[in-house]
GROMACS .gro file of C-alpha atoms in nm:
model
  449
    1MET     CA    1   3.132   2.080  -0.581
    2THR     CA    2   3.397   2.269  -0.773
    3GLY     CA    3   3.523   2.207  -1.128
    4LEU     CA    4   3.370   1.858  -1.130
    5THR     CA    5   3.438   1.656  -1.443
    6ILE     CA    6   3.305   1.300  -1.464
    7GLY     CA    7   3.347   1.066  -1.758
    8PRO     CA    8   3.512   0.754  -1.894
    9ASP     CA    9   3.890   0.735  -1.912
   10HIS     CA   10   3.868   0.822  -2.280
   11GLY     CA   11   3.600   1.012  -2.470
   12ASP     CA   12   3.367   1.299  -2.390
   13PRO     CA   13   3.285   1.369  -2.024
   14VAL     CA   14   2.931   1.323  -1.899
   15VAL     CA   15   2.969   1.614  -1.656
   16ASP     CA   16   3.223   1.878  -1.755
   17GLY     CA   17   3.358   2.132  -1.505
   18ALA     CA   18   3.041   2.159  -1.297
   19GLY     CA   19   3.031   2.388  -0.995
   20LEU     CA   20   2.745   2.389  -0.746
   21THR     CA   21   2.692   2.503  -0.388
   22ILE     CA   22   2.385   2.413  -0.181
   23GLY     CA   23   2.348   2.602   0.145
   24ALA     CA   24   2.193   2.467   0.465
   25GLY     CA   25   1.817   2.443   0.417
   26GLU     CA   26   1.838   2.560   0.055
   27VAL     CA   27   1.644   2.388  -0.226
   28VAL     CA   28   1.819   2.401  -0.564
   29GLY     CA   29   1.642   2.297  -0.883
   30LEU     CA   30   1.866   2.135  -1.146
   31LEU     CA   31   1.723   2.155  -1.497
   32GLY     CA   32   1.865   2.035  -1.826
   33ALA     CA   33   1.798   1.825  -2.132
   34SER     CA   34   1.799   1.447  -2.119
   35GLY     CA   35   2.156   1.323  -2.134
   36ALA     CA   36   2.302   1.642  -1.989
   37GLY     CA   37   2.441   1.452  -1.689
   38LYS     CA   38   2.195   1.562  -1.419
   39THR     CA   39   2.161   1.220  -1.256
   40THR     CA   40   2.535   1.155  -1.280
   41LEU     CA   41   2.605   1.485  -1.104
   42ALA     CA   42   2.347   1.413  -0.833
   43LEU     CA   43   2.472   1.060  -0.764
   44SER     CA   44   2.822   1.198  -0.713
   45LEU     CA   45   2.689   1.355  -0.391
   46LEU     CA   46   2.625   0.999  -0.270
   47GLY     CA   47   2.966   0.877  -0.385
   48HIS     CA   48   2.809   0.670  -0.662
   49LEU     CA   49   2.907   0.651  -1.029
   50ARG     CA   50   2.788   0.406  -1.290
   51PRO     CA   51   3.042   0.153  -1.422
   52GLY     CA   52   3.298   0.297  -1.661
   53LEU     CA   53   3.288   0.649  -1.516
   54ARG     CA   54   3.526   0.819  -1.276
   55VAL     CA   55   3.590   1.165  -1.135
   56ARG     CA   56   3.851   1.304  -1.371
   57SER     CA   57   3.899   1.632  -1.188
   58GLY     CA   58   3.739   1.862  -0.935
   59THR     CA   59   3.609   1.808  -0.584
   60VAL     CA   60   3.284   1.705  -0.415
   61ARG     CA   61   3.217   1.771  -0.047
   62VAL     CA   62   2.903   1.711   0.159
   63GLY     CA   63   2.928   1.865   0.504
   64GLY     CA   64   3.304   1.881   0.450
   65VAL     CA   65   3.328   1.506   0.374
   66ASP     CA   66   3.437   1.355   0.043
   67PRO     CA   67   3.156   1.108  -0.051
   68PHE     CA   68   3.409   0.904  -0.250
   69GLY     CA   69   3.649   0.885   0.046
   70PRO     CA   70   3.661   0.666   0.358
   71GLY     CA   71   3.388   0.869   0.528
   72GLY     CA   72   3.148   0.845   0.234
   73ARG     CA   73   2.959   0.540   0.355
   74ALA     CA   74   2.858   0.714   0.677
   75LEU     CA   75   2.696   0.996   0.476
   76ARG     CA   76   2.450   0.780   0.285
   77GLY     CA   77   2.103   0.753   0.432
   78THR     CA   78   2.184   0.977   0.727
   79VAL     CA   79   2.340   1.301   0.601
   80VAL     CA   80   2.236   1.248   0.236
   81SER     CA   81   1.928   1.060   0.119
   82PHE     CA   82   1.790   0.984  -0.228
   83LEU     CA   83   1.442   0.961  -0.378
   84GLY     CA   84   1.443   0.844  -0.739
   85GLN     CA   85   1.225   0.865  -1.046
   86ASP     CA   86   0.993   0.582  -0.946
   87PRO     CA   87   0.934   0.601  -0.570
   88ALA     CA   88   0.749   0.268  -0.566
   89ALA     CA   89   1.048   0.092  -0.726
   90ALA     CA   90   1.256   0.190  -0.422
   91LEU     CA   91   1.054  -0.059  -0.218
   92ASN     CA   92   1.135  -0.429  -0.194
   93PRO     CA   93   0.824  -0.604  -0.334
   94ALA     CA   94   0.886  -0.915  -0.120
   95ARG     CA   95   0.911  -0.737   0.217
   96ARG     CA   96   0.630  -0.596   0.430
   97ILE     CA   97   0.584  -0.219   0.455
   98GLY     CA   98   0.639  -0.214   0.832
   99ALA     CA   99   0.964  -0.407   0.808
  100GLN     CA  100   1.104  -0.168   0.548
  101LEU     CA  101   1.013   0.136   0.756
  102ALA     CA  102   1.157  -0.025   1.070
  103GLU     CA  103   1.485  -0.093   0.890
  104ALA     CA  104   1.510   0.273   0.790
  105ALA     CA  105   1.403   0.438   1.115
  106GLY     CA  106   1.369   0.182   1.393
  107ARG     CA  107   1.059  -0.008   1.500
  108ASP     CA  108   0.946   0.256   1.748
  109ARG     CA  109   0.912   0.524   1.474
  110VAL     CA  110   0.704   0.326   1.223
  111THR     CA  111   0.369   0.458   1.347
  112GLU     CA  112   0.503   0.815   1.357
  113LEU     CA  113   0.625   0.797   0.996
  114LEU     CA  114   0.300   0.646   0.869
  115ALA     CA  115   0.096   0.915   1.043
  116ALA     CA  116   0.320   1.192   0.905
  117MET     CA  117   0.241   1.070   0.551
  118ASP     CA  118  -0.134   1.033   0.619
  119LEU     CA  119  -0.105   0.656   0.582
  120PRO     CA  120  -0.297   0.397   0.789
  121THR     CA  121  -0.113   0.311   1.110
  122GLU     CA  122  -0.287  -0.017   1.197
  123ARG     CA  123  -0.101  -0.348   1.196
  124ALA     CA  124  -0.290  -0.478   0.891
  125PHE     CA  125  -0.144  -0.201   0.673
  126ARG     CA  126   0.209  -0.248   0.808
  127ARG     CA  127   0.190  -0.617   0.714
  128ARG     CA  128   0.110  -0.545   0.349
  129ARG     CA  129   0.369  -0.567   0.074
  130PRO     CA  130   0.423  -0.285  -0.179
  131TRP     CA  131   0.218  -0.455  -0.449
  132GLU     CA  132  -0.077  -0.476  -0.209
  133ILE     CA  133  -0.110  -0.098  -0.167
  134SER     CA  134  -0.199   0.177  -0.412
  135GLY     CA  135   0.058   0.368  -0.616
  136GLY     CA  136  -0.004   0.683  -0.415
  137GLN     CA  137   0.048   0.497  -0.088
  138ALA     CA  138   0.367   0.335  -0.223
  139GLN     CA  139   0.518   0.671  -0.314
  140ARG     CA  140   0.441   0.809   0.034
  141VAL     CA  141   0.608   0.505   0.194
  142ALA     CA  142   0.915   0.561  -0.027
  143LEU     CA  143   0.926   0.926   0.078
  144ALA     CA  144   0.892   0.826   0.445
  145ILE     CA  145   1.193   0.595   0.410
  146ALA     CA  146   1.397   0.865   0.234
  147VAL     CA  147   1.340   1.120   0.512
  148ALA     CA  148   1.337   0.875   0.806
  149ALA     CA  149   1.687   0.963   0.927
  150ASP     CA  150   1.625   1.340   0.895
  151PRO     CA  151   1.898   1.387   0.633
  152ARG     CA  152   2.056   1.728   0.589
  153LEU     CA  153   2.045   1.691   0.210
  154LEU     CA  154   1.772   1.520   0.008
  155ILE     CA  155   1.841   1.434  -0.357
  156LEU     CA  156   1.523   1.419  -0.564
  157ASP     CA  157   1.575   1.269  -0.910
  158GLU     CA  158   1.265   1.335  -1.125
  159PRO     CA  159   1.044   1.234  -0.830
  160THR     CA  160   0.717   1.298  -1.016
  161SER     CA  161   0.808   1.184  -1.369
  162GLY     CA  162   0.628   0.849  -1.349
  163LEU     CA  163   0.318   0.978  -1.170
  164ASP     CA  164  -0.014   1.107  -1.298
  165ARG     CA  165  -0.103   1.468  -1.225
  166PRO     CA  166  -0.291   1.422  -0.893
  167LEU     CA  167  -0.022   1.193  -0.747
  168ALA     CA  168   0.253   1.428  -0.867
  169ARG     CA  169   0.079   1.722  -0.702
  170ASP     CA  170   0.039   1.529  -0.377
  171LEU     CA  171   0.408   1.433  -0.371
  172ARG     CA  172   0.510   1.792  -0.447
  173ASP     CA  173   0.301   1.925  -0.158
  174ARG     CA  174   0.440   1.668   0.088
  175LEU     CA  175   0.795   1.748  -0.016
  176ALA     CA  176   0.731   2.119   0.032
  177VAL     CA  177   0.600   2.062   0.385
  178HIS     CA  178   0.889   1.835   0.484
  179LEU     CA  179   1.159   2.064   0.345
  180ARG     CA  180   1.008   2.369   0.515
  181GLU     CA  181   0.943   2.208   0.854
  182ARG     CA  182   1.275   2.023   0.879
  183GLY     CA  183   1.499   2.286   0.722
  184CYS     CA  184   1.634   2.016   0.494
  185ALA     CA  185   1.843   2.113   0.191
  186ALA     CA  186   1.753   1.951  -0.139
  187LEU     CA  187   1.877   1.907  -0.494
  188LEU     CA  188   1.576   1.868  -0.723
  189ILE     CA  189   1.645   1.718  -1.066
  190THR     CA  190   1.357   1.768  -1.306
  191HIS     CA  191   1.246   1.846  -1.659
  192ASP     CA  192   0.940   2.015  -1.509
  193THR     CA  193   0.999   2.389  -1.480
  194ALA     CA  194   0.673   2.436  -1.286
  195LEU     CA  195   0.780   2.181  -1.023
  196ALA     CA  196   1.120   2.348  -0.986
  197GLU     CA  197   0.962   2.691  -0.947
  198ALA     CA  198   0.720   2.557  -0.685
  199LEU     CA  199   0.988   2.397  -0.464
  200ALA     CA  200   1.324   2.556  -0.538
  201ASP     CA  201   1.486   2.866  -0.391
  202ARG     CA  202   1.696   2.895  -0.705
  203ILE     CA  203   1.730   2.708  -1.035
  204VAL     CA  204   2.049   2.596  -1.209
  205HIS     CA  205   2.051   2.491  -1.575
  206LEU     CA  206   2.294   2.213  -1.666
  207GLY     CA  207   2.388   2.243  -2.032
  208PRO     CA  208   2.357   1.938  -2.259
  209ARG     CA  209   2.653   1.763  -2.404
  210PRO     CA  210   2.744   1.903  -2.745
  211THR     CA  211   2.518   1.808  -3.031
  212VAL     CA  212   2.716   1.725  -3.345
  213THR     CA  213   2.533   1.730  -3.676
  214GLY     CA  214   2.717   1.535  -3.940
  215THR     CA  215   2.729   1.700  -4.281
  216PRO     CA  216   2.774   1.413  -4.525
  217PRO     CA  217   3.028   1.428  -4.802
  218ARG     CA  218   2.915   1.385  -5.160
  219ARG     CA  219   2.889   1.007  -5.143
  220ALA     CA  220   2.892   0.898  -4.783
  221ALA     CA  221   2.742   0.998  -4.451
  222THR     CA  222   3.003   1.019  -4.178
  223ALA     CA  223   3.006   1.112  -3.810
  224GLU     CA  224   3.317   0.992  -3.633
  225THR     CA  225   3.461   1.040  -3.289
  226SER     CA  226   3.804   0.960  -3.156
  227GLU     CA  227   3.851   0.584  -3.125
  228ALA     CA  228   3.889   0.620  -2.750
  229GLY     CA  229   3.549   0.594  -2.586
  230VAL     CA  230   3.383   0.434  -2.890
  231SER     CA  231   3.214   0.096  -2.848
  232LEU     CA  232   3.069   0.052  -3.200
  233GLN     CA  233   3.232   0.162  -3.524
  234VAL     CA  234   3.079   0.139  -3.871
  235ARG     CA  235   3.311   0.208  -4.162
  236ASP     CA  236   3.226   0.235  -4.534
  237LEU     CA  237   2.914   0.021  -4.494
  238ARG     CA  238   2.754  -0.109  -4.814
  239ALA     CA  239   2.439  -0.317  -4.848
  240GLY     CA  240   2.171  -0.396  -5.102
  241TYR     CA  241   1.918  -0.642  -5.233
  242GLY     CA  242   2.010  -0.835  -5.545
  243ARG     CA  243   2.175  -0.593  -5.787
  244ARG     CA  244   2.026  -0.288  -5.616
  245THR     CA  245   2.259  -0.095  -5.384
  246VAL     CA  246   2.067   0.060  -5.095
  247VAL     CA  247   2.351   0.171  -4.866
  248ASP     CA  248   2.677   0.295  -5.015
  249GLY     CA  249   2.972   0.403  -4.800
  250VAL     CA  250   2.822   0.500  -4.463
  251SER     CA  251   3.045   0.551  -4.157
  252PHE     CA  252   2.964   0.649  -3.798
  253ASP     CA  253   3.042   0.572  -3.433
  254VAL     CA  254   2.825   0.493  -3.131
  255ALA     CA  255   2.983   0.585  -2.797
  256PRO     CA  256   2.905   0.427  -2.458
  257GLY     CA  257   2.632   0.625  -2.284
  258GLY     CA  258   2.561   0.825  -2.599
  259CYS     CA  259   2.300   0.831  -2.874
  260THR     CA  260   2.384   0.852  -3.245
  261ALA     CA  261   2.083   0.921  -3.469
  262LEU     CA  262   2.054   0.830  -3.836
  263THR     CA  263   1.809   1.041  -4.032
  264GLY     CA  264   1.720   1.109  -4.393
  265PRO     CA  265   1.436   1.072  -4.644
  266SER     CA  266   1.239   0.749  -4.675
  267GLY     CA  267   1.410   0.491  -4.891
  268VAL     CA  268   1.773   0.593  -4.827
  269GLY     CA  269   1.851   0.276  -4.629
  270LYS     CA  270   1.824   0.382  -4.266
  271SER     CA  271   1.649   0.063  -4.157
  272THR     CA  272   1.885  -0.146  -4.369
  273ILE     CA  273   2.180   0.010  -4.185
  274ALA     CA  274   2.016  -0.071  -3.850
  275ARG     CA  275   1.957  -0.432  -3.953
  276CYS     CA  276   2.318  -0.464  -4.076
  277VAL     CA  277   2.448  -0.345  -3.739
  278ALA     CA  278   2.230  -0.602  -3.562
  279GLY     CA  279   2.329  -0.876  -3.809
  280LEU     CA  280   1.971  -0.924  -3.931
  281THR     CA  281   2.065  -0.820  -4.286
  282ALA     CA  282   2.405  -0.917  -4.424
  283ARG     CA  283   2.612  -0.627  -4.551
  284THR     CA  284   2.790  -0.653  -4.886
  285GLY     CA  285   3.092  -0.446  -4.787
  286GLY     CA  286   3.254  -0.236  -4.519
  287ARG     CA  287   3.340  -0.314  -4.159
  288ILE     CA  288   3.154  -0.311  -3.826
  289THR     CA  289   3.348  -0.348  -3.501
  290LEU     CA  290   3.250  -0.368  -3.134
  291ASP     CA  291   3.525  -0.269  -2.891
  292GLY     CA  292   3.771  -0.320  -3.177
  293ALA     CA  293   3.656  -0.675  -3.259
  294ASP     CA  294   3.502  -0.741  -3.601
  295LEU     CA  295   3.132  -0.829  -3.615
  296ALA     CA  296   3.041  -1.084  -3.883
  297PRO     CA  297   2.783  -0.970  -4.140
  298ALA     CA  298   2.522  -1.221  -4.016
  299ALA     CA  299   2.424  -1.255  -3.649
  300ALA     CA  300   2.438  -1.635  -3.681
  301HIS     CA  301   2.813  -1.610  -3.742
  302ARG     CA  302   2.881  -1.381  -3.445
  303THR     CA  303   2.983  -1.510  -3.104
  304LEU     CA  304   2.711  -1.550  -2.840
  305ALA     CA  305   2.859  -1.258  -2.644
  306GLN     CA  306   2.848  -1.037  -2.955
  307ARG     CA  307   2.486  -1.130  -3.029
  308ARG     CA  308   2.389  -1.035  -2.676
  309ALA     CA  309   2.594  -0.715  -2.688
  310VAL     CA  310   2.401  -0.570  -2.986
  311GLN     CA  311   2.022  -0.579  -2.948
  312PHE     CA  312   1.754  -0.460  -3.191
  313VAL     CA  313   1.418  -0.295  -3.116
  314GLY     CA  314   1.195  -0.220  -3.416
  315GLN     CA  315   0.896   0.003  -3.478
  316ASP     CA  316   0.641  -0.282  -3.491
  317SER     CA  317   0.578  -0.335  -3.120
  318VAL     CA  318   0.292  -0.576  -3.193
  319GLY     CA  319   0.466  -0.802  -3.443
  320ALA     CA  320   0.775  -0.834  -3.222
  321LEU     CA  321   0.574  -1.000  -2.944
  322ASN     CA  322   0.400  -1.337  -2.924
  323PRO     CA  323   0.031  -1.249  -2.882
  324ARG     CA  324  -0.021  -1.555  -2.657
  325GLU     CA  325   0.258  -1.475  -2.412
  326THR     CA  326   0.221  -1.253  -2.107
  327ALA     CA  327   0.484  -0.986  -2.051
  328LEU     CA  328   0.639  -1.195  -1.775
  329ARG     CA  329   0.671  -1.500  -1.998
  330ALA     CA  330   0.818  -1.291  -2.281
  331LEU     CA  331   1.096  -1.183  -2.043
  332ARG     CA  332   1.151  -1.526  -1.889
  333ARG     CA  333   1.276  -1.682  -2.214
  334PRO     CA  334   1.575  -1.453  -2.281
  335LEU     CA  335   1.659  -1.441  -1.910
  336HIS     CA  336   1.651  -1.821  -1.878
  337ALA     CA  337   1.883  -1.852  -2.178
  338ILE     CA  338   2.141  -1.637  -1.998
  339SER     CA  339   2.104  -1.777  -1.646
  340PRO     CA  340   1.821  -2.004  -1.524
  341SER     CA  341   1.839  -1.889  -1.160
  342ASP     CA  342   1.608  -1.620  -1.017
  343VAL     CA  343   1.440  -1.568  -1.354
  344ASP     CA  344   1.113  -1.430  -1.213
  345ASP     CA  345   1.288  -1.186  -0.979
  346ARG     CA  346   1.499  -1.051  -1.263
  347ALA     CA  347   1.196  -1.032  -1.495
  348HIS     CA  348   1.008  -0.822  -1.240
  349GLU     CA  349   1.318  -0.604  -1.196
  350LEU     CA  350   1.322  -0.536  -1.572
  351ILE     CA  351   0.951  -0.451  -1.565
  352ARG     CA  352   1.016  -0.193  -1.294
  353ARG     CA  353   1.328  -0.069  -1.470
  354VAL     CA  354   1.135   0.029  -1.783
  355ARG     CA  355   0.858   0.169  -1.560
  356LEU     CA  356   0.585  -0.072  -1.662
  357PRO     CA  357   0.314  -0.120  -1.398
  358GLU     CA  358   0.344  -0.448  -1.207
  359SER     CA  359  -0.002  -0.538  -1.334
  360ALA     CA  360   0.141  -0.549  -1.688
  361ALA     CA  361   0.343  -0.859  -1.598
  362HIS     CA  362   0.042  -1.083  -1.644
  363ARG     CA  363  -0.108  -0.913  -1.948
  364ARG     CA  364  -0.073  -1.022  -2.310
  365PRO     CA  365   0.034  -0.771  -2.580
  366GLY     CA  366  -0.324  -0.704  -2.685
  367ALA     CA  367  -0.403  -0.576  -2.336
  368LEU     CA  368  -0.108  -0.334  -2.333
  369SER     CA  369  -0.096   0.017  -2.476
  370GLY     CA  370   0.143   0.101  -2.758
  371GLY     CA  371   0.381   0.268  -2.517
  372GLU     CA  372   0.367  -0.028  -2.278
  373ARG     CA  373   0.439  -0.273  -2.561
  374GLN     CA  374   0.742  -0.069  -2.666
  375ARG     CA  375   0.865  -0.058  -2.305
  376LEU     CA  376   0.826  -0.437  -2.293
  377ASN     CA  377   1.033  -0.469  -2.612
  378LEU     CA  378   1.300  -0.251  -2.451
  379ALA     CA  379   1.293  -0.468  -2.138
  380ARG     CA  380   1.333  -0.782  -2.348
  381ALA     CA  381   1.635  -0.633  -2.524
  382LEU     CA  382   1.784  -0.521  -2.191
  383ALA     CA  383   1.756  -0.878  -2.059
  384ALA     CA  384   2.064  -0.961  -2.266
  385VAL     CA  385   2.264  -0.684  -2.090
  386PRO     CA  386   2.361  -0.523  -2.423
  387ARG     CA  387   2.639  -0.276  -2.495
  388VAL     CA  388   2.455  -0.123  -2.792
  389LEU     CA  389   2.081  -0.088  -2.851
  390VAL     CA  390   1.965  -0.041  -3.211
  391CYS     CA  391   1.627   0.139  -3.215
  392ASP     CA  392   1.452   0.158  -3.553
  393GLU     CA  393   1.171   0.416  -3.551
  394ILE     CA  394   1.059   0.296  -3.208
  395THR     CA  395   0.834   0.598  -3.147
  396SER     CA  396   0.683   0.640  -3.494
  397ALA     CA  397   0.354   0.468  -3.400
  398LEU     CA  398   0.318   0.645  -3.064
  399ASP     CA  399   0.146   0.969  -2.969
  400ARG     CA  400   0.367   1.263  -2.879
  401HIS     CA  401   0.337   1.230  -2.501
  402THR     CA  402   0.405   0.855  -2.505
  403ALA     CA  403   0.690   0.897  -2.752
  404HIS     CA  404   0.855   1.154  -2.526
  405ALA     CA  405   0.821   0.920  -2.227
  406VAL     CA  406   0.986   0.633  -2.419
  407LEU     CA  407   1.269   0.859  -2.539
  408ASP     CA  408   1.330   0.994  -2.188
  409LEU     CA  409   1.344   0.637  -2.055
  410LEU     CA  410   1.595   0.548  -2.327
  411ALA     CA  411   1.812   0.849  -2.233
  412GLU     CA  412   1.799   0.751  -1.866
  413LEU     CA  413   1.902   0.392  -1.939
  414SER     CA  414   2.180   0.512  -2.167
  415GLU     CA  415   2.323   0.754  -1.911
  416ARG     CA  416   2.285   0.523  -1.610
  417ASP     CA  417   2.413   0.200  -1.768
  418GLY     CA  418   2.660   0.332  -2.026
  419LEU     CA  419   2.442   0.191  -2.304
  420GLY     CA  420   2.523   0.308  -2.656
  421VAL     CA  421   2.213   0.382  -2.866
  422LEU     CA  422   2.177   0.387  -3.245
  423LEU     CA  423   1.848   0.565  -3.313
  424ILE     CA  424   1.681   0.556  -3.655
  425SER     CA  425   1.426   0.833  -3.703
  426HIS     CA  426   1.281   1.070  -3.960
  427ASP     CA  427   1.134   1.300  -3.694
  428PRO     CA  428   1.339   1.614  -3.611
  429GLU     CA  429   1.177   1.650  -3.267
  430THR     CA  430   1.270   1.292  -3.175
  431ILE     CA  431   1.629   1.348  -3.284
  432THR     CA  432   1.662   1.679  -3.100
  433ARG     CA  433   1.526   1.523  -2.781
  434ALA     CA  434   1.737   1.207  -2.783
  435ALA     CA  435   2.061   1.236  -2.981
  436GLN     CA  436   2.403   1.381  -2.913
  437ARG     CA  437   2.527   1.300  -3.265
  438VAL     CA  438   2.330   1.308  -3.588
  439VAL     CA  439   2.419   1.150  -3.921
  440ARG     CA  440   2.208   1.245  -4.222
  441ILE     CA  441   2.190   0.982  -4.495
  442PRO     CA  442   2.155   1.174  -4.823
  443ASP     CA  443   1.908   1.088  -5.097
  444PRO     CA  444   2.107   0.952  -5.394
  445GLU     CA  445   1.901   1.181  -5.618
  446GLU     CA  446   2.059   1.483  -5.444
  447HIS     CA  447   2.401   1.395  -5.586
  448ARG     CA  448   2.309   1.244  -5.921
  449THR     CA  449   2.457   1.437  -6.214
   0.00000   0.00000   0.00000
């Protein structure tokens, strides 16, 4: 690829002027911060872009063929293959293992592929469905499908991110053997420097999109972008309780596929701002628009489409869930309200999408970890297919490792689906990891004379 720029018609590009060459049999590691456009760049090699994005300039060629052109379809699965962040999620849970392998490689190669991955070859195993085998077996089946057609280029998008250490090590070793024996080229996308160093011939760092730190004026906090490419605009927002003003003159934008963070000392109104955006607390002044259309102060006075478009996830992952409902039932209700057909299938899809284990579907909140409960809350919000997700201190009650996992998931969803995120946080590490734009809400005492 040469000079590749990918982005919406208006607004900042997701990938800006990228150039990359992968030689025959070469393994290239692609590193970069969350939101830097790694997955977008990789998917361009398959001729895929998420809705709202297009190739603005530059060229992409795989074996001399434009993946976005008429010959692109013939590349996928044969010349170029893809293994994503959750290998098990690449499998159809309703279809038998043998049938999925046969579809990828032909019935006569099923036994060969199973043996190559040290999987059982007997008929009883081939007749199992993905949820009837272990996680380690599922990831090996997914890898077998990805390499079945002996592709010349294998795209690996965070292939070990959802795995524990032993499973990640096993997948790494199997990839190393396959790439070496087959002479297959690969693009490895990862946050894990050790994984990249173990597999890659060379490593390329993709720079993050610019981070903009808003320096508030004397009275108001402001971080604005050009109106093009902005889905949510907040202008001169004011709110309070009784005679007490809590928020006074705050303005900011949230762009599609981007994260705007609000930070500041406790008590400056960050959560009040979040609740005003979601319509849970009525503002006393100012204007909030979504795609140029005004949002009423109270959610009850917004249209159904607007209520679905702006979803709220708070820090209390326990209180937000009915303790008597299983995860599956908690997802069924919002899904049924949107469309009553195929509710269970779509609920299970959401569970996989937020990388909850399938076993969590039938657990109640008390049987889930804090990170799993927060993932369930994210899944419930995503059921409405929102344009903007308002996240109020969603990692404050989580340990560092779990918090990072939730933030990385949020960044992935934002980049892949064009979801705008408004993140409320007091933690500098959280903001650095997740946000492209930062608005600091000043303490009124700082400006009192």
